[in-house]
Amino acid sequence: GAVVSQHPSRVICKSGTSVKIECRSLDFQATTMFWYRQFPKQSLMLMATSNEGSKATYEQGVEKDKFLINHASLTLSTLTVTSAHPEDSSFYICSINGWAGSYNEQFFGPGTRLTVL
Amino acid sequence: GQQLNQSPQSMFIQEGEDVSMNCTSSSIFNTWLWYKQDPGEGPVLLIALYKAGELTSNGRLTAQFGITRKDSFLNISASIPSDVGIYFCAGQLMAGNTPLVFGKGTRLSVIA
């Protein structure tokens, strides 16, 4: 199965600053990566679909100017939270579709815990 | 939008007991998956279901994809302390590079 890494694993920042989160596919070329957000004791909610070489597709209610996504290569997508506020504090998780044998499965990164003070 | 209704929300069981949780939806899904998430980590895939009616096992875990492709259950037999965590069902509407819709999760606690 595909291996997905995220960096950093956790970050604490002041309100108003910007934070960049990286998602890397270590052994699979991913034309598409997905970004999810998970608030405490809640489920994962899709934020956006990151497409290599083109603009990301955002879910309803997710501000594209606040959550900037760059998918510059087949192995790296970045999510930048601009002008972060305390309500942006959450667990951000990326995923890719990869092949496990003859079936297509979705593999998740370990997540990035963002805390905005 | 599509929603997956997962139940129960939480469970407290004795070590050695069997566990069952399920998910339903009003939408038809191409693929149904069950994940486990430990605190502070990303979800880890347990079982993936691709065919209607499919029954699949992975060690002590068994899951089935409903005939209508609108529901699924996950059973854990002879629970052990390391089964503690949050279990999520997730559906994929179409095959390929499409995102997942998640249930709200079942928080499992195992009492030794």
XYZ file of C-alpha atoms in Angstrom:
229
model
C 0.000 0.000 0.000
C 0.927 3.625 -0.457
C 2.795 5.440 2.288
C 1.809 9.013 3.043
C 3.732 11.394 5.279
C 2.824 14.791 6.690
C 4.974 17.555 8.071
C 4.869 18.943 10.640
C 3.087 16.507 12.933
C 2.025 19.345 15.167
C 2.330 23.110 15.099
C 1.404 25.904 17.463
C 1.149 29.396 16.092
C -0.092 32.823 16.997
C -3.328 34.169 15.663
C -2.830 35.987 12.359
C 0.150 33.978 11.168
C 0.217 31.540 8.265
C 1.045 27.865 8.569
C 2.099 25.477 5.804
C 1.394 21.754 6.039
C 3.050 19.312 3.662
C 1.640 16.016 2.435
C 3.967 13.650 0.644
C 3.290 10.417 -1.172
C 6.431 8.391 -0.561
C 6.014 5.544 -2.999
C 3.197 6.450 -5.334
C 2.671 9.220 -7.848
C -0.542 10.920 -6.872
C -2.300 13.158 -9.363
C -4.948 13.750 -6.737
C -4.640 14.224 -3.005
C -7.412 14.967 -0.541
C -7.346 17.260 2.479
C -9.617 16.528 5.416
C -10.161 18.358 8.679
C -11.148 16.743 11.954
C -12.300 18.722 14.974
C -12.064 17.121 18.432
C -14.369 14.148 18.877
C -15.759 14.577 15.394
C -15.406 12.785 12.106
C -13.236 13.640 9.143
C -14.684 16.221 6.799
C -13.386 16.751 3.293
C -12.013 20.245 2.761
C -10.652 20.100 -0.746
C -9.346 17.960 -3.546
C -5.828 18.818 -4.635
C -5.060 18.258 -8.316
C -1.521 18.145 -9.647
C -0.897 20.974 -12.057
C -4.308 22.565 -11.699
C -6.489 24.356 -9.199
C -7.829 22.611 -6.156
C -11.528 21.920 -5.775
C -12.959 23.144 -2.483
C -15.966 21.834 -0.610
C -18.848 24.134 0.152
C -18.088 26.376 3.084
C -14.299 26.088 2.802
C -12.657 29.401 1.910
C -10.188 28.907 -0.919
C -8.412 32.158 -0.133
C -7.850 31.088 3.439
C -6.798 27.505 2.793
C -4.324 27.686 -0.067
C -3.501 24.398 -1.739
C -0.540 23.819 -4.026
C 0.000 20.478 -5.731
C 3.200 21.210 -7.584
C 4.395 17.661 -8.088
C 3.065 14.133 -8.141
C 4.398 13.488 -4.671
C 3.748 16.717 -2.793
C 0.712 18.771 -1.904
C 0.799 21.668 0.543
C -1.999 23.260 2.534
C -1.363 26.769 3.814
C -3.672 28.130 6.464
C -3.445 31.885 6.018
C -4.115 34.356 8.808
C -4.915 31.527 11.166
C -7.404 32.043 13.977
C -8.214 29.900 17.014
C -11.228 28.403 15.253
C -8.847 26.955 12.656
C -7.312 24.778 15.357
C -7.930 21.241 14.182
C -6.386 17.997 13.000
C -5.578 18.198 9.286
C -5.187 14.921 7.422
C -4.307 14.262 3.801
C -4.924 11.135 1.779
C -4.214 9.637 -1.603
C -5.722 6.886 -3.667
C -3.321 4.068 -4.292
C -3.284 0.500 -5.424
C -3.255 -2.394 -2.979
C -2.992 -5.437 -5.189
C -5.687 -5.137 -7.806
C -7.890 -2.804 -5.830
C -7.849 0.951 -5.387
C -7.745 2.111 -1.777
C -7.372 5.401 0.037
C -4.374 5.843 2.322
C -4.124 8.519 4.967
C -1.243 10.493 6.343
C -0.576 10.625 10.085
C -2.169 14.053 10.396
C -1.036 17.497 11.530
C -2.337 18.975 14.766
C -2.698 22.745 14.411
C -3.198 24.864 17.495
C -3.743 28.580 17.018
C -3.307 30.683 20.117
C -24.862 15.885 0.801
C -24.274 12.228 1.367
C -24.194 11.071 4.952
C -23.297 7.850 6.654
C -25.242 7.075 9.808
C -22.978 5.117 12.120
C -24.017 3.425 15.322
C -23.478 3.017 18.123
C -21.699 6.234 18.962
C -19.726 4.577 21.747
C -19.346 1.182 23.350
C -17.894 -0.112 26.596
C -17.232 -3.835 26.550
C -15.387 -6.440 28.544
C -12.234 -7.953 27.121
C -13.118 -11.103 25.204
C -16.554 -9.927 24.146
C -17.635 -9.575 20.554
C -18.460 -6.159 19.120
C -20.723 -5.097 16.295
C -21.185 -1.702 14.713
C -22.930 -0.625 11.559
C -23.443 2.139 9.063
C -26.338 3.012 6.816
C -26.865 5.554 4.102
C -29.540 6.747 1.749
C -26.955 6.805 -1.044
C -25.490 3.919 -2.985
C -21.728 3.605 -2.620
C -19.261 1.948 -4.962
C -16.851 1.074 -2.164
C -17.249 0.786 1.573
C -14.331 0.928 3.966
C -13.769 0.555 7.676
C -10.980 2.479 9.396
C -9.572 2.610 12.928
C -8.118 5.796 14.314
C -5.948 5.992 17.394
C -5.592 9.317 19.234
C -3.460 11.821 17.359
C -3.012 9.618 14.327
C -4.496 9.256 10.887
C -7.071 6.557 10.089
C -5.748 3.108 9.268
C -7.642 0.915 6.851
C -9.062 -2.285 8.353
C -11.275 -3.715 5.650
C -12.347 -2.597 2.184
C -15.535 -3.840 0.536
C -16.116 -3.596 -3.192
C -18.940 -5.954 -4.122
C -22.554 -5.904 -2.960
C -23.091 -8.627 -0.401
C -19.363 -9.153 0.040
C -18.298 -10.622 3.367
C -14.645 -10.103 4.202
C -12.515 -11.001 7.188
C -9.239 -9.638 8.466
C -8.134 -11.592 11.501
C -10.734 -11.051 14.224
C -12.553 -8.490 12.098
C -15.403 -9.283 9.749
C -17.289 -6.810 7.602
C -20.084 -7.116 5.089
C -21.259 -4.819 2.323
C -25.039 -4.718 2.095
C -26.798 -6.073 -0.954
C -28.234 -2.641 -1.713
C -24.797 -0.984 -1.297
C -26.322 1.316 1.298
C -25.127 -0.314 4.483
C -22.361 -2.276 6.129
C -21.477 -3.806 9.458
C -18.190 -4.487 11.198
C -17.780 -7.222 13.778
C -14.818 -7.643 16.095
C -14.585 -10.981 17.825
C -12.890 -11.697 21.150
C -11.947 -8.089 21.809
C -8.586 -7.236 23.346
C -7.351 -4.012 24.974
C -5.565 -2.827 21.831
C -8.908 -2.739 20.013
C -9.585 0.511 21.856
C -9.999 3.415 19.464
C -12.450 5.075 17.143
C -13.828 3.088 14.245
C -15.090 4.903 11.182
C -17.064 3.640 8.250
C -16.402 5.459 4.996
C -17.978 5.291 1.591
C -16.675 6.107 -1.834
C -19.380 7.051 -4.300
C -17.344 6.259 -7.384
C -14.287 4.175 -8.053
C -10.965 5.890 -8.629
C -9.677 9.255 -7.458
C -12.683 10.326 -5.458
C -12.852 11.337 -1.790
C -14.516 9.483 1.055
C -17.604 10.277 3.065
C -17.154 9.318 6.712
C -19.521 8.178 9.387
C -19.329 9.895 12.770
C -17.395 7.083 14.333
C -17.844 4.514 17.069
C -15.655 4.990 20.117
C -14.730 1.596 21.521
C -13.509 1.112 25.071
C -12.376 -2.315 26.250
C -12.336 -3.091 29.948
C -9.753 -5.662 30.929
